[in-house]
Amino acid sequence: MSKKMNNDKLMIFALGGVAEIGKNMYVVQYGNDIVVIDAGLKFPEEDMLGIDIVIPDITYLTENRDKVRGILLTHGHEDHIGGLPYVLKNLNVPVYGTKLTLGLVENKLKEAGLLGETKRVLIHADSEVQLGTTMKATFFKTNHSIPDSVGVCIETPEGNVVHTGDFKFDHTPVNDQFADLHRMGEIGKKGVLALLSDSTNAEKPGFTPSEKNVGIVLNDIFRKADQRVVVATFASNVHRVQQVIEAAYATGRKVTIIGRSMVNVVTIASELGYLNVPDGILIEPEEVNKMAADRVVILCTGSQGEPMSALTRMARSTHRKVDILPGDTVIIAATPVPGNEKYIGRTIDELFRLGADVIYSGSNSGVHVSGHGSQEELKLMLNLMRPKFFIPIHGEYRMLRRHALLGESVGVDSDNIFLVDIGDVVEIEGGEARKAGKVPAGNVLIDGLGVGDVGNIVLRDRKLLSQDGILVVVVTLSKQDGTIVSGPDIISRGFVYVRESEGLLDEANRIVSSTLEKLMNENVNEWASLKTSVKDALGRFLYDQTRRRPMILPIIMEV
Amino acid sequence: MSKKMNNDKLMIFALGGVAEIGKNMYVVQYGNDIVVIDAGLKFPEEDMLGIDIVIPDITYLTENRDKVRGILLTHGHEDHIGGLPYVLKNLNVPVYGTKLTLGLVENKLKEAGLLGETKRVLIHADSEVQLGTTMKATFFKTNHSIPDSVGVCIETPEGNVVHTGDFKFDHTPVNDQFADLHRMGEIGKKGVLALLSDSTNAEKPGFTPSEKNVGIVLNDIFRKADQRVVVATFASNVHRVQQVIEAAYATGRKVTIIGRSMVNVVTIASELGYLNVPDGILIEPEEVNKMAADRVVILCTGSQGEPMSALTRMARSTHRKVDILPGDTVIIAATPVPGNEKYIGRTIDELFRLGADVIYSGSNSGVHVSGHGSQEELKLMLNLMRPKFFIPIHGEYRMLRRHALLGESVGVDSDNIFLVDIGDVVEIEGGEARKAGKVPAGNVLIDGLGVGDVGNIVLRDRKLLSQDGILVVVVTLSKQDGTIVSGPDIISRGFVYVRESEGLLDEANRIVSSTLEKLMNENVNEWASLKTSVKDALGRFLYDQTRRRPMILPIIMEV
């Protein structure tokens, strides 16, 4: 452990990932050394209209760019690496990750044109990474719904800080990717000052089942199905993909892979040796229709009912290469991410209508298991690490809180458990921890190429426009006597269907005219008051007639 | 049974409620007699921007108004009576319902100013209703999450058509409101030609637990809580409300009722004798703060996290009368309606942040049971009725399909099971049933006071506006030489925040000018082509710069 310097403190905080699911980014700072763990993205909330993705506010990091020693990646999921291209544009620091994680990252950086200028450092379970003069990171293998996931132990002069990453304990992992219980035991034995642990399933009692269970169910379904089998799952779940391929092999079926991200992940994972694909088992989508139905498995994206995904297109019979046929078996091997329930439900309905037999997790069919540990596994982690201080991470507030109670239940002193929001700094000095203010933190909204150029005003306007549309009112007044030269012309978008509402709009016209004429007679002619009066009069009338409040945009010109 | 007339047929179809949850409306027609069962509303899908509610298209009924003998109501839930005010405006026919159902309906009609002109007929379990010359309706009591629910048996010259309404089998019902198994047995014994049965829980194995179970759990929580207890549930679940009041009484707590619909339902239900409220147990919200915390129960609306509801306001500390205090116990006695998961999650998080202990169904806490029967109860109904023909209703397509399989499993001939969409007519004649075309059916969207004036074009515009906003481009050209007299002025709403994007908008300005000047030089001066060219040029530029496609509204004037 490096030597303690005068009045240097240990600071731990999250820039994303606490009191939310997504955009994970955690920071550990000692003195002049800053290390970042993960750089994820989040998908927009329903009130972020038109927004594509959300990333963390990294103001603190850019303001301290000279101190940032690197970004450690725990695994290759979007909510942990998806923000990298944006972060690295503003902060060129080394990125540390395991083989598969870096493989997925490099793909992203290529697309963003950042591959050349980004230093990438390959780590494995035994790596040691020196971070500046005061900190060192080591790693331990975990089980998760993507291979090559690790937890991180950061040795600091104050003591060791452990970040679990996303984890479960799978005692029968696919491809024998066992979690390194021994390393965890060692780390715990040496002593853990602070533990940051995954809270996703803190509300779920018991143990999360092994991924192998899904393999058994898949084998069974593949065997019984007398026609084609379609399996939709998360592309990044390489273990799941492996089991689909094995079940296909065992039942004498060929596999075709459909969907950009699925093709992408399978390619990378095979190249890097995380996927064992028997020779000749993969076929092109075009070959599917030439083969006997009971010899085919279609592995595709769309397990969340995403509108543009492969499965959704098939369900709507709009996919260029594959149609769903009566008698096909469709397996949706995933649970809905909150908010997606309706989309998936619709896809399932459409598949049934096409005559397919649909097997989905709602019908507790065993075709999906979570990648996150349940309460008993969270307690196991707590007991392996026996931390002095505990910071539940990676979950909505209710999950963090439940995780905190689990911490207390295994003996962590409740005064030593910190429920934090993004930006809240936990400061540890001389073995004492306390909340010490905030660093800048928040949502950076990405809309197309725009990063952060859409703020509350724009979102409020989009919200208004989405509810009742807009009316543009155009009038030209005469410079001389202020009489109306042309207009008012009213253009409506998203308010009412004009053909059906001529009467309403004619009346609206009259109201605008009379309002303006009245004001002119009173010699009111400042732009502002003319516009405001038109807005008010028209708004009142329309609300009275329709109980709607369209945005009103008066355009008054003078000639 | 009335006499069979020449070539008269029996027709059965749904105008709402099949392949959807909501806006239930079913029609049984024999010859010149039409009877309608229920007239519900549905809440808008996420793509119906700005829409308040959705009701069935009743074109068929208005075109045959002289044949419509009445509307039979099975129970008082919004998805069964919520459409009545709109339907009755266009179709003044008698409405038949049980006491509580009519009580709730009358409240609606009063608000809509239709109470006077609407004939309301009170029915009870033994009522017989003659419908025109050919049909007669009788009723049977069922269990559901609102009292006074009934199923309907319509006797026709072709045979008996049974509509279950929404039901479960609760063998230990609150207030001894037993389902009338004997009547159901009689009806089944006489012979059922066609059964229309509730499919809501067709995917759920086993039996739905009794409402009484919730009462036991509530008692237990009330007893253990050492401070105030807040209970949020559906206002219309009078049995649940009864059990809250009883648990409060048993644990020496007073009850205050908060939330418009809760106050409304409790008032009606008590007046009509469906709620037993011990004297002096109800207190005003203002009195709550004067009482010892462990003597109080707050019964409120907001179990779905609705933004304006009582519980949501309390959770945000914006409620005028009640604050949530640390140590309060909050019970959310409901499951999320699909689509509401996030809202409820947010409310739960906010309540935890205020220091409350929140008990919700996610934590399978036993504070809620469904009002709809699970698979075993659906089979029980099928075996009680032993129908020749079976039409699963009241569910998404996947639920109807699951229900159809349950029908087969108890011996209904699969050729006699009809999976229908709204408008699909099932025609029965001489004991033979077949699908016989469609009647008009669909969604009528209600936005404010407008009924059906918002169509696809308006919704498409709202969608576009919500994604990337709108740019209004105003230019004035000279009549003489077509040069630009004033403008282009660009006004942006919901696109980008202008202050941060001046450069972009200046460039946009130049592009509009040059486009117009170019066209003028080429003597192109038809309005249409000028506008289209501006739209295209500006659209291309903005997409190229921002990857966004705002709506562009060119306004070109001449002076």
PDB file of C-alpha atoms in Angstrom, chain A residues 64-291:
ATOM      1  CA  ASN A  64      -9.535  17.816 -13.016  1.00  0.00           C
ATOM      2  CA  ARG A  65      -8.365  16.204 -16.246  1.00  0.00           C
ATOM      3  CA  ASP A  66      -4.708  16.237 -15.218  1.00  0.00           C
ATOM      4  CA  LYS A  67      -5.521  14.036 -12.224  1.00  0.00           C
ATOM      5  CA  VAL A  68      -7.574  11.364 -14.012  1.00  0.00           C
ATOM      6  CA  ARG A  69      -5.369   8.241 -14.269  1.00  0.00           C
ATOM      7  CA  GLY A  70      -7.766   6.099 -16.258  1.00  0.00           C
ATOM      8  CA  ILE A  71     -11.144   4.457 -16.695  1.00  0.00           C
ATOM      9  CA  LEU A  72     -11.535   0.871 -15.406  1.00  0.00           C
ATOM     10  CA  LEU A  73     -14.308  -1.107 -17.114  1.00  0.00           C
ATOM     11  CA  THR A  74     -16.039  -3.905 -15.187  1.00  0.00           C
ATOM     12  CA  HIS A  75     -17.838  -5.461 -18.207  1.00  0.00           C
ATOM     13  CA  GLY A  76     -19.140  -4.752 -21.698  1.00  0.00           C
ATOM     14  CA  HIS A  77     -22.813  -3.778 -21.168  1.00  0.00           C
ATOM     15  CA  GLU A  78     -24.059  -0.496 -22.619  1.00  0.00           C
ATOM     16  CA  ASP A  79     -24.911   0.904 -19.185  1.00  0.00           C
ATOM     17  CA  HIS A  80     -21.211   0.522 -18.323  1.00  0.00           C
ATOM     18  CA  ILE A  81     -19.369   1.301 -21.587  1.00  0.00           C
ATOM     19  CA  GLY A  82     -21.968   3.097 -23.753  1.00  0.00           C
ATOM     20  CA  GLY A  83     -20.878   6.567 -22.622  1.00  0.00           C
ATOM     21  CA  LEU A  84     -17.199   6.032 -23.468  1.00  0.00           C
ATOM     22  CA  PRO A  85     -17.176   7.653 -26.938  1.00  0.00           C
ATOM     23  CA  TYR A  86     -18.608  10.887 -25.501  1.00  0.00           C
ATOM     24  CA  VAL A  87     -16.415  10.837 -22.410  1.00  0.00           C
ATOM     25  CA  LEU A  88     -13.209  10.130 -24.350  1.00  0.00           C
ATOM     26  CA  LYS A  89     -13.915  13.020 -26.749  1.00  0.00           C
ATOM     27  CA  ASN A  90     -13.501  15.356 -23.771  1.00  0.00           C
ATOM     28  CA  LEU A  91     -11.091  13.343 -21.694  1.00  0.00           C
ATOM     29  CA  ASN A  92      -8.353  11.361 -23.389  1.00  0.00           C
ATOM     30  CA  VAL A  93      -7.275   8.881 -20.703  1.00  0.00           C
ATOM     31  CA  PRO A  94      -6.299   5.193 -20.790  1.00  0.00           C
ATOM     32  CA  VAL A  95      -9.092   2.642 -20.735  1.00  0.00           C
ATOM     33  CA  TYR A  96      -8.613  -0.663 -18.869  1.00  0.00           C
ATOM     34  CA  GLY A  97     -10.740  -3.710 -19.608  1.00  0.00           C
ATOM     35  CA  THR A  98     -10.777  -7.470 -20.036  1.00  0.00           C
ATOM     36  CA  LYS A  99     -10.502  -9.021 -23.485  1.00  0.00           C
ATOM     37  CA  LEU A 100     -14.192  -9.218 -24.420  1.00  0.00           C
ATOM     38  CA  THR A 101     -14.936  -5.842 -22.856  1.00  0.00           C
ATOM     39  CA  LEU A 102     -12.170  -4.159 -24.858  1.00  0.00           C
ATOM     40  CA  GLY A 103     -13.337  -6.007 -27.958  1.00  0.00           C
ATOM     41  CA  LEU A 104     -16.774  -4.421 -27.635  1.00  0.00           C
ATOM     42  CA  VAL A 105     -15.275  -1.040 -26.728  1.00  0.00           C
ATOM     43  CA  GLU A 106     -12.959  -0.994 -29.738  1.00  0.00           C
ATOM     44  CA  ASN A 107     -15.958  -1.501 -31.972  1.00  0.00           C
ATOM     45  CA  LYS A 108     -17.572   1.600 -30.469  1.00  0.00           C
ATOM     46  CA  LEU A 109     -14.412   3.681 -30.686  1.00  0.00           C
ATOM     47  CA  LYS A 110     -13.982   2.715 -34.330  1.00  0.00           C
ATOM     48  CA  GLU A 111     -17.463   4.029 -35.129  1.00  0.00           C
ATOM     49  CA  ALA A 112     -16.660   7.225 -33.194  1.00  0.00           C
ATOM     50  CA  GLY A 113     -13.267   7.599 -34.905  1.00  0.00           C
ATOM     51  CA  LEU A 114     -11.495   7.510 -31.541  1.00  0.00           C
ATOM     52  CA  LEU A 115      -9.751   4.168 -31.825  1.00  0.00           C
ATOM     53  CA  GLY A 116      -6.360   5.617 -32.794  1.00  0.00           C
ATOM     54  CA  GLU A 117      -6.023   8.214 -30.085  1.00  0.00           C
ATOM     55  CA  THR A 118      -7.314   6.058 -27.209  1.00  0.00           C
ATOM     56  CA  LYS A 119      -4.865   4.077 -25.121  1.00  0.00           C
ATOM     57  CA  ARG A 120      -6.421   0.689 -24.335  1.00  0.00           C
ATOM     58  CA  VAL A 121      -4.904  -1.586 -21.713  1.00  0.00           C
ATOM     59  CA  LEU A 122      -5.882  -5.266 -21.582  1.00  0.00           C
ATOM     60  CA  ILE A 123      -6.378  -6.587 -18.059  1.00  0.00           C
ATOM     61  CA  HIS A 124      -7.082 -10.067 -16.721  1.00  0.00           C
ATOM     62  CA  ALA A 125      -7.893 -11.499 -13.325  1.00  0.00           C
ATOM     63  CA  ASP A 126      -4.281 -11.246 -12.104  1.00  0.00           C
ATOM     64  CA  SER A 127      -3.469  -7.799 -13.454  1.00  0.00           C
ATOM     65  CA  GLU A 128      -2.223  -5.023 -11.240  1.00  0.00           C
ATOM     66  CA  VAL A 129      -2.755  -1.465 -12.436  1.00  0.00           C
ATOM     67  CA  GLN A 130      -0.813   1.386 -10.825  1.00  0.00           C
ATOM     68  CA  LEU A 131      -2.943   4.531 -10.782  1.00  0.00           C
ATOM     69  CA  GLY A 132      -0.808   7.600 -10.246  1.00  0.00           C
ATOM     70  CA  THR A 133       1.426   7.520  -7.185  1.00  0.00           C
ATOM     71  CA  THR A 134      -1.132   6.603  -4.535  1.00  0.00           C
ATOM     72  CA  MET A 135      -3.486   3.959  -5.882  1.00  0.00           C
ATOM     73  CA  LYS A 136      -3.332   0.469  -7.331  1.00  0.00           C
ATOM     74  CA  ALA A 137      -6.140  -1.638  -8.805  1.00  0.00           C
ATOM     75  CA  THR A 138      -6.509  -5.424  -8.811  1.00  0.00           C
ATOM     76  CA  PHE A 139      -9.428  -7.443 -10.138  1.00  0.00           C
ATOM     77  CA  PHE A 140     -11.547 -10.508  -9.439  1.00  0.00           C
ATOM     78  CA  LYS A 141     -13.682 -12.563 -11.803  1.00  0.00           C
ATOM     79  CA  THR A 142     -17.455 -12.500 -11.305  1.00  0.00           C
ATOM     80  CA  ASN A 143     -20.486 -14.145 -12.912  1.00  0.00           C
ATOM     81  CA  HIS A 144     -22.784 -11.942 -14.956  1.00  0.00           C
ATOM     82  CA  SER A 145     -24.953 -12.087 -18.074  1.00  0.00           C
ATOM     83  CA  ILE A 146     -21.923 -11.292 -20.211  1.00  0.00           C
ATOM     84  CA  PRO A 147     -18.544 -13.075 -20.049  1.00  0.00           C
ATOM     85  CA  ASP A 148     -15.321 -11.543 -18.763  1.00  0.00           C
ATOM     86  CA  SER A 149     -16.975  -9.430 -16.058  1.00  0.00           C
ATOM     87  CA  VAL A 150     -14.796  -8.398 -13.116  1.00  0.00           C
ATOM     88  CA  GLY A 151     -14.953  -6.646  -9.802  1.00  0.00           C
ATOM     89  CA  VAL A 152     -12.294  -4.109  -8.820  1.00  0.00           C
ATOM     90  CA  CYS A 153     -10.230  -3.676  -5.661  1.00  0.00           C
ATOM     91  CA  ILE A 154      -8.552  -0.277  -5.409  1.00  0.00           C
ATOM     92  CA  GLU A 155      -5.777  -0.089  -2.856  1.00  0.00           C
ATOM     93  CA  THR A 156      -5.442   3.401  -1.392  1.00  0.00           C
ATOM     94  CA  PRO A 157      -3.429   4.834   1.494  1.00  0.00           C
ATOM     95  CA  GLU A 158      -6.678   4.906   3.501  1.00  0.00           C
ATOM     96  CA  GLY A 159      -7.445   1.273   2.747  1.00  0.00           C
ATOM     97  CA  ASN A 160      -9.014  -0.887   0.077  1.00  0.00           C
ATOM     98  CA  VAL A 161     -12.121   0.133  -1.882  1.00  0.00           C
ATOM     99  CA  VAL A 162     -13.983  -2.723  -3.583  1.00  0.00           C
ATOM    100  CA  HIS A 163     -16.413  -2.226  -6.485  1.00  0.00           C
ATOM    101  CA  THR A 164     -18.244  -5.470  -7.327  1.00  0.00           C
ATOM    102  CA  GLY A 165     -19.390  -4.513 -10.815  1.00  0.00           C
ATOM    103  CA  ASP A 166     -22.590  -6.325 -11.818  1.00  0.00           C
ATOM    104  CA  PHE A 167     -22.573  -9.833 -10.394  1.00  0.00           C
ATOM    105  CA  LYS A 168     -24.367 -12.994  -9.413  1.00  0.00           C
ATOM    106  CA  PHE A 169     -22.952 -16.231  -7.993  1.00  0.00           C
ATOM    107  CA  ASP A 170     -23.423 -18.950 -10.603  1.00  0.00           C
ATOM    108  CA  HIS A 171     -22.068 -22.233  -9.237  1.00  0.00           C
ATOM    109  CA  THR A 172     -22.587 -23.997 -12.574  1.00  0.00           C
ATOM    110  CA  PRO A 173     -21.502 -21.316 -15.039  1.00  0.00           C
ATOM    111  CA  VAL A 174     -21.522 -21.781 -18.811  1.00  0.00           C
ATOM    112  CA  ASN A 175     -18.009 -22.477 -20.186  1.00  0.00           C
ATOM    113  CA  ASP A 176     -16.763 -22.968 -16.598  1.00  0.00           C
ATOM    114  CA  GLN A 177     -16.391 -19.215 -16.137  1.00  0.00           C
ATOM    115  CA  PHE A 178     -16.377 -19.500 -12.345  1.00  0.00           C
ATOM    116  CA  ALA A 179     -16.430 -16.459 -10.100  1.00  0.00           C
ATOM    117  CA  ASP A 180     -13.133 -16.208  -8.209  1.00  0.00           C
ATOM    118  CA  LEU A 181     -14.395 -16.853  -4.674  1.00  0.00           C
ATOM    119  CA  HIS A 182     -10.807 -17.359  -3.455  1.00  0.00           C
ATOM    120  CA  ARG A 183      -9.634 -13.918  -4.574  1.00  0.00           C
ATOM    121  CA  MET A 184     -12.739 -12.395  -3.022  1.00  0.00           C
ATOM    122  CA  GLY A 185     -11.955 -14.247   0.191  1.00  0.00           C
ATOM    123  CA  GLU A 186      -8.356 -12.989   0.173  1.00  0.00           C
ATOM    124  CA  ILE A 187      -9.458  -9.406  -0.432  1.00  0.00           C
ATOM    125  CA  GLY A 188     -11.994  -9.661   2.382  1.00  0.00           C
ATOM    126  CA  LYS A 189      -9.420 -11.231   4.701  1.00  0.00           C
ATOM    127  CA  LYS A 190      -6.946  -8.400   4.060  1.00  0.00           C
ATOM    128  CA  GLY A 191      -9.712  -6.011   5.013  1.00  0.00           C
ATOM    129  CA  VAL A 192     -12.089  -3.873   2.976  1.00  0.00           C
ATOM    130  CA  LEU A 193     -12.491  -0.224   3.928  1.00  0.00           C
ATOM    131  CA  ALA A 194     -15.430   0.446   1.609  1.00  0.00           C
ATOM    132  CA  LEU A 195     -17.629  -1.787  -0.533  1.00  0.00           C
ATOM    133  CA  LEU A 196     -19.666  -0.579  -3.512  1.00  0.00           C
ATOM    134  CA  SER A 197     -22.044  -3.411  -4.476  1.00  0.00           C
ATOM    135  CA  ASP A 198     -24.705  -4.108  -7.159  1.00  0.00           C
ATOM    136  CA  SER A 199     -28.253  -3.528  -5.833  1.00  0.00           C
ATOM    137  CA  THR A 200     -30.296  -4.454  -8.933  1.00  0.00           C
ATOM    138  CA  ASN A 201     -32.005  -7.475  -7.337  1.00  0.00           C
ATOM    139  CA  ALA A 202     -31.889  -6.339  -3.710  1.00  0.00           C
ATOM    140  CA  GLU A 203     -35.689  -6.671  -3.605  1.00  0.00           C
ATOM    141  CA  LYS A 204     -35.598 -10.331  -4.757  1.00  0.00           C
ATOM    142  CA  PRO A 205     -35.438 -12.983  -2.023  1.00  0.00           C
ATOM    143  CA  GLY A 206     -33.321 -16.122  -2.346  1.00  0.00           C
ATOM    144  CA  PHE A 207     -30.805 -16.994  -5.068  1.00  0.00           C
ATOM    145  CA  THR A 208     -30.825 -16.155  -8.773  1.00  0.00           C
ATOM    146  CA  PRO A 209     -30.868 -19.447 -10.748  1.00  0.00           C
ATOM    147  CA  SER A 210     -27.889 -20.572 -12.816  1.00  0.00           C
ATOM    148  CA  GLU A 211     -27.672 -19.706 -16.513  1.00  0.00           C
ATOM    149  CA  LYS A 212     -27.301 -23.479 -17.073  1.00  0.00           C
ATOM    150  CA  ASN A 213     -30.986 -23.904 -16.138  1.00  0.00           C
ATOM    151  CA  VAL A 214     -31.920 -21.931 -19.240  1.00  0.00           C
ATOM    152  CA  GLY A 215     -29.813 -24.318 -21.343  1.00  0.00           C
ATOM    153  CA  ILE A 216     -31.769 -27.303 -20.053  1.00  0.00           C
ATOM    154  CA  VAL A 217     -35.101 -25.620 -20.865  1.00  0.00           C
ATOM    155  CA  LEU A 218     -33.873 -24.618 -24.344  1.00  0.00           C
ATOM    156  CA  ASN A 219     -32.749 -28.179 -25.114  1.00  0.00           C
ATOM    157  CA  ASP A 220     -36.139 -29.457 -24.105  1.00  0.00           C
ATOM    158  CA  ILE A 221     -38.040 -26.938 -26.236  1.00  0.00           C
ATOM    159  CA  PHE A 222     -35.763 -27.468 -29.269  1.00  0.00           C
ATOM    160  CA  ARG A 223     -36.305 -31.231 -29.031  1.00  0.00           C
ATOM    161  CA  LYS A 224     -40.098 -31.001 -28.801  1.00  0.00           C
ATOM    162  CA  ALA A 225     -40.518 -28.344 -31.497  1.00  0.00           C
ATOM    163  CA  ASP A 226     -41.474 -30.012 -34.795  1.00  0.00           C
ATOM    164  CA  GLN A 227     -40.899 -26.843 -36.832  1.00  0.00           C
ATOM    165  CA  ARG A 228     -38.551 -23.861 -36.713  1.00  0.00           C
ATOM    166  CA  VAL A 229     -37.424 -22.353 -33.429  1.00  0.00           C
ATOM    167  CA  VAL A 230     -36.847 -18.620 -33.122  1.00  0.00           C
ATOM    168  CA  VAL A 231     -34.919 -17.378 -30.082  1.00  0.00           C
ATOM    169  CA  ALA A 232     -34.721 -13.685 -29.202  1.00  0.00           C
ATOM    170  CA  THR A 233     -32.352 -12.613 -26.441  1.00  0.00           C
ATOM    171  CA  PHE A 234     -29.873  -9.855 -25.545  1.00  0.00           C
ATOM    172  CA  ALA A 235     -27.010  -9.963 -28.056  1.00  0.00           C
ATOM    173  CA  SER A 236     -24.452  -9.376 -25.301  1.00  0.00           C
ATOM    174  CA  ASN A 237     -25.551 -12.459 -23.372  1.00  0.00           C
ATOM    175  CA  VAL A 238     -22.851 -14.623 -24.940  1.00  0.00           C
ATOM    176  CA  HIS A 239     -23.502 -17.477 -22.484  1.00  0.00           C
ATOM    177  CA  ARG A 240     -27.129 -17.554 -23.603  1.00  0.00           C
ATOM    178  CA  VAL A 241     -26.052 -17.483 -27.245  1.00  0.00           C
ATOM    179  CA  GLN A 242     -23.608 -20.344 -26.511  1.00  0.00           C
ATOM    180  CA  GLN A 243     -26.417 -22.421 -25.034  1.00  0.00           C
ATOM    181  CA  VAL A 244     -28.705 -21.738 -27.996  1.00  0.00           C
ATOM    182  CA  ILE A 245     -25.949 -22.959 -30.329  1.00  0.00           C
ATOM    183  CA  GLU A 246     -25.314 -26.032 -28.163  1.00  0.00           C
ATOM    184  CA  ALA A 247     -29.027 -26.879 -27.968  1.00  0.00           C
ATOM    185  CA  ALA A 248     -29.244 -26.506 -31.756  1.00  0.00           C
ATOM    186  CA  TYR A 249     -26.200 -28.760 -32.207  1.00  0.00           C
ATOM    187  CA  ALA A 250     -27.635 -31.357 -29.820  1.00  0.00           C
ATOM    188  CA  THR A 251     -30.953 -31.423 -31.698  1.00  0.00           C
ATOM    189  CA  GLY A 252     -29.441 -31.414 -35.181  1.00  0.00           C
ATOM    190  CA  ARG A 253     -30.492 -27.884 -36.106  1.00  0.00           C
ATOM    191  CA  LYS A 254     -28.595 -25.219 -38.018  1.00  0.00           C
ATOM    192  CA  VAL A 255     -28.486 -21.677 -36.649  1.00  0.00           C
ATOM    193  CA  THR A 256     -28.913 -18.419 -38.511  1.00  0.00           C
ATOM    194  CA  ILE A 257     -28.203 -15.122 -36.787  1.00  0.00           C
ATOM    195  CA  ILE A 258     -30.324 -12.046 -37.484  1.00  0.00           C
ATOM    196  CA  GLY A 259     -30.039  -8.508 -36.174  1.00  0.00           C
ATOM    197  CA  ARG A 260     -27.104  -6.097 -36.386  1.00  0.00           C
ATOM    198  CA  SER A 261     -26.019  -6.211 -32.734  1.00  0.00           C
ATOM    199  CA  MET A 262     -26.414 -10.006 -32.563  1.00  0.00           C
ATOM    200  CA  VAL A 263     -24.219 -10.529 -35.630  1.00  0.00           C
ATOM    201  CA  ASN A 264     -21.758  -8.005 -34.235  1.00  0.00           C
ATOM    202  CA  VAL A 265     -21.437  -9.618 -30.788  1.00  0.00           C
ATOM    203  CA  VAL A 266     -21.298 -13.171 -32.114  1.00  0.00           C
ATOM    204  CA  THR A 267     -18.478 -12.160 -34.480  1.00  0.00           C
ATOM    205  CA  ILE A 268     -16.423 -10.462 -31.764  1.00  0.00           C
ATOM    206  CA  ALA A 269     -17.081 -13.177 -29.163  1.00  0.00           C
ATOM    207  CA  SER A 270     -16.091 -15.970 -31.564  1.00  0.00           C
ATOM    208  CA  GLU A 271     -12.949 -14.158 -32.708  1.00  0.00           C
ATOM    209  CA  LEU A 272     -11.906 -13.658 -29.098  1.00  0.00           C
ATOM    210  CA  GLY A 273     -12.717 -17.241 -28.150  1.00  0.00           C
ATOM    211  CA  TYR A 274     -15.698 -16.608 -25.887  1.00  0.00           C
ATOM    212  CA  LEU A 275     -18.038 -18.564 -28.128  1.00  0.00           C
ATOM    213  CA  ASN A 276     -17.539 -22.137 -29.334  1.00  0.00           C
ATOM    214  CA  VAL A 277     -19.290 -22.474 -32.663  1.00  0.00           C
ATOM    215  CA  PRO A 278     -19.197 -25.982 -34.181  1.00  0.00           C
ATOM    216  CA  ASP A 279     -18.083 -25.941 -37.808  1.00  0.00           C
ATOM    217  CA  GLY A 280     -20.847 -25.589 -40.344  1.00  0.00           C
ATOM    218  CA  ILE A 281     -23.652 -24.977 -37.840  1.00  0.00           C
ATOM    219  CA  LEU A 282     -24.133 -21.336 -38.857  1.00  0.00           C
ATOM    220  CA  ILE A 283     -26.109 -20.669 -42.035  1.00  0.00           C
ATOM    221  CA  GLU A 284     -27.119 -17.520 -43.884  1.00  0.00           C
ATOM    222  CA  PRO A 285     -30.657 -16.197 -43.420  1.00  0.00           C
ATOM    223  CA  GLU A 286     -31.246 -16.786 -47.135  1.00  0.00           C
ATOM    224  CA  GLU A 287     -30.733 -20.532 -46.621  1.00  0.00           C
ATOM    225  CA  VAL A 288     -33.436 -20.834 -43.964  1.00  0.00           C
ATOM    226  CA  ASN A 289     -36.338 -21.239 -46.367  1.00  0.00           C
ATOM    227  CA  LYS A 290     -34.506 -23.986 -48.270  1.00  0.00           C
ATOM    228  CA  MET A 291     -34.203 -26.148 -45.150  1.00  0.00           C
TER     229      MET A 291
END
